[in-house]
Coordinates of C-alpha atoms in Angstrom, one line a residue:
X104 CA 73.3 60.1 107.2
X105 CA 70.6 58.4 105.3
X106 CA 71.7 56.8 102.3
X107 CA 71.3 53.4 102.5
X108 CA 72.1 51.8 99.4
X109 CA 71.2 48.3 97.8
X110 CA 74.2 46.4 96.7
X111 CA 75.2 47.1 93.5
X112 CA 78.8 46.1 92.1
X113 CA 79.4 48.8 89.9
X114 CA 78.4 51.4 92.7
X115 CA 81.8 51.4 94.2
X116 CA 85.2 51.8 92.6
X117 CA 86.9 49.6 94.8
X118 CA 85.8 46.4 96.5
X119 CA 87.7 44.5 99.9
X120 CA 86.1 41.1 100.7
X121 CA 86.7 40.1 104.7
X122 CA 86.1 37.3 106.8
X123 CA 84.3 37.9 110.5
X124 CA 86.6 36.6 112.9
X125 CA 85.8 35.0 116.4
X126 CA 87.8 38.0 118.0
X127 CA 85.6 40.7 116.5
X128 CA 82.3 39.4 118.3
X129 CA 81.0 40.6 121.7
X130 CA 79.2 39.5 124.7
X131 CA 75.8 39.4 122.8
X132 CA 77.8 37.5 119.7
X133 CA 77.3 40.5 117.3
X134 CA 80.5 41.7 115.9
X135 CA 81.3 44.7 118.3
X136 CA 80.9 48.1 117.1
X137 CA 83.9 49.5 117.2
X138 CA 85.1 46.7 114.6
X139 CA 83.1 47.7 112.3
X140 CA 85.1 51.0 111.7
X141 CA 88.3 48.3 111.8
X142 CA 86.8 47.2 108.6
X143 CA 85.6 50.1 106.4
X144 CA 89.7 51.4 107.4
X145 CA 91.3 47.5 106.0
X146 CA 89.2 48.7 103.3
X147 CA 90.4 52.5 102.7
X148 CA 93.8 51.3 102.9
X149 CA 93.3 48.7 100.4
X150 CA 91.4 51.3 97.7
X151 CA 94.3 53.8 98.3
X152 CA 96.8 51.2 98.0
X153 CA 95.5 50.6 94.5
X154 CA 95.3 54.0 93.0
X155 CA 99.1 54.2 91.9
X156 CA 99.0 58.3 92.0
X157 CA 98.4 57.8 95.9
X158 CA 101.2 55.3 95.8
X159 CA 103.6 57.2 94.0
X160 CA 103.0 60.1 96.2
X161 CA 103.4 57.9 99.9
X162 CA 106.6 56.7 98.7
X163 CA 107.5 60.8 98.4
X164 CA 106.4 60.7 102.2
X165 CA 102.8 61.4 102.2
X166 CA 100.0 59.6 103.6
X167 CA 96.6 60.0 104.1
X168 CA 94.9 61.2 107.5
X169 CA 91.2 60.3 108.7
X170 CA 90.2 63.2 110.0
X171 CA 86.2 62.8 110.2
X172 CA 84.0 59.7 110.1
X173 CA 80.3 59.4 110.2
X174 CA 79.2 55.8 110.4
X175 CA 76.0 54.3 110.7
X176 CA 74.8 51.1 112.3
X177 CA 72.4 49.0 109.5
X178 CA 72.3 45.5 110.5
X179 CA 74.1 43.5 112.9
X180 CA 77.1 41.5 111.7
X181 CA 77.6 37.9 112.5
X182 CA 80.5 35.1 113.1
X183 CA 80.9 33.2 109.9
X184 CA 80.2 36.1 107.7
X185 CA 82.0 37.1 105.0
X186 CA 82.0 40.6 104.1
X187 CA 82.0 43.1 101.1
X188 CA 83.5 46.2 101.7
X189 CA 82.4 49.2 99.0
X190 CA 84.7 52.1 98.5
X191 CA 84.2 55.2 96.3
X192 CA 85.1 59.0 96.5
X193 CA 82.5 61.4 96.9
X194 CA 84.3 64.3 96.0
X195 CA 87.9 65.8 95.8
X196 CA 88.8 68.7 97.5
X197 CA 92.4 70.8 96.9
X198 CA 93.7 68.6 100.0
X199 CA 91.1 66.3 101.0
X200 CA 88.9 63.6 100.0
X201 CA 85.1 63.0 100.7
X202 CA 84.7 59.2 100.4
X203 CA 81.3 57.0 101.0
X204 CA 81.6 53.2 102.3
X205 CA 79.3 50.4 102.3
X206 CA 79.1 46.7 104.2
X207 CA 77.0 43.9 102.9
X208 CA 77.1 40.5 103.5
X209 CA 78.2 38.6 100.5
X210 CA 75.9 35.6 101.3
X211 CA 72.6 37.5 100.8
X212 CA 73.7 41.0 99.8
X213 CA 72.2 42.7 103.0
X214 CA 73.6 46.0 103.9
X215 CA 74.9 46.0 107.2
X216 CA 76.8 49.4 107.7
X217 CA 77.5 52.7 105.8
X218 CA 80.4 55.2 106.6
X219 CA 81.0 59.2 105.0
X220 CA 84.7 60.0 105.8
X221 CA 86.7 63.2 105.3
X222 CA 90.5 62.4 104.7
X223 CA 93.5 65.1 104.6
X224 CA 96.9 64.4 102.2
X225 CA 99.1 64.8 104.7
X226 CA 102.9 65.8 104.3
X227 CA 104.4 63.2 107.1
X228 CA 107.6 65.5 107.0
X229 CA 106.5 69.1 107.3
X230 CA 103.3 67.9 109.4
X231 CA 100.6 69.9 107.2
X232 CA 98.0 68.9 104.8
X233 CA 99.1 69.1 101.2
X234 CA 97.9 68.9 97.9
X235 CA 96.4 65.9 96.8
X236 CA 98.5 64.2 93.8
X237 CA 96.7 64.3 90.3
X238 CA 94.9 61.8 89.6
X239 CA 94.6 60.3 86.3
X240 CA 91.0 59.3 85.5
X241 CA 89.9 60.5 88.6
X242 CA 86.0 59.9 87.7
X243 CA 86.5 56.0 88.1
X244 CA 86.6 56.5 91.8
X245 CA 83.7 58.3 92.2
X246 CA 80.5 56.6 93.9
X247 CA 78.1 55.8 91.0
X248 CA 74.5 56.4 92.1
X249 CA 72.8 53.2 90.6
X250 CA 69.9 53.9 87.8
X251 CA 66.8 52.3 88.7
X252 CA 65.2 52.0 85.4

């Protein structure tokens, strides 16, 4: 992966602010990697829970199932932090979703990590991927590539 974006608000459709916490740090006081997919997931989970056609379709008994992630290590992340979280789509498939995250400190807008997921709509009752509910205005939640000029 090698886009490494600046921080721009309008890039991503959906935005999740965190706090580091004293539990996510490791020996060398660096936020441990393994928390760092922890967050970008708090963060899917919010973006999904605020598109109601996803909503409306989990209360029917679907859900929606990671099934790849590419993530890539920017900065390190410190105690006392407080993050922003980017979320976007990248593109739909007929059951999946192509998304693109972002993680920048809010204090000085560096960019710490980036993530490319692949996510299945998942039937929880047959077990099989279905089709992903229509979404109204579906271009919202697309990842904006920022003009520079």
């Amino acid at each position: 992966m090698t886009e490494k974006p600046e921080y721009n608000k309008d890039s991503f459709a959906h935005w999740t602010e965190l706090p580091v916490r004293f539990r996510d740090l490791d020996a060398l006081n660096h936020v441990n990697n393994a928390v760092f997919n922890t967050y970008f997931e708090e963060a899917r989970i919010n973006f999904i829970n605020d598109v109601p056609e996803f909503q409306a379709s989990m209360s029917e008994g679907k859900s929606f199932m990671l099934v790849h992630l590419e993530l890539d290590y920017i900065r390190p992340i410190e105690l006392n932090e407080m993050l922003l979280i980017g979320t976007s789509i990248e593109e739909y498939g007929n059951t999946s979703i192509k998304g693109f995250q972002a993680i920048y400190s809010k204090g000085d807008s560096e960019l710490k990590a980036v993530a490319k997921t692949t996510g299945v709509w998942f039937d929880l009752e047959a077990q099989k991927p279905t089709k992903l509910p229509e979404i109204k205005d579906r271009d919202k939640y697309l990842y904006k590539i920022p003009d520079n000029g």
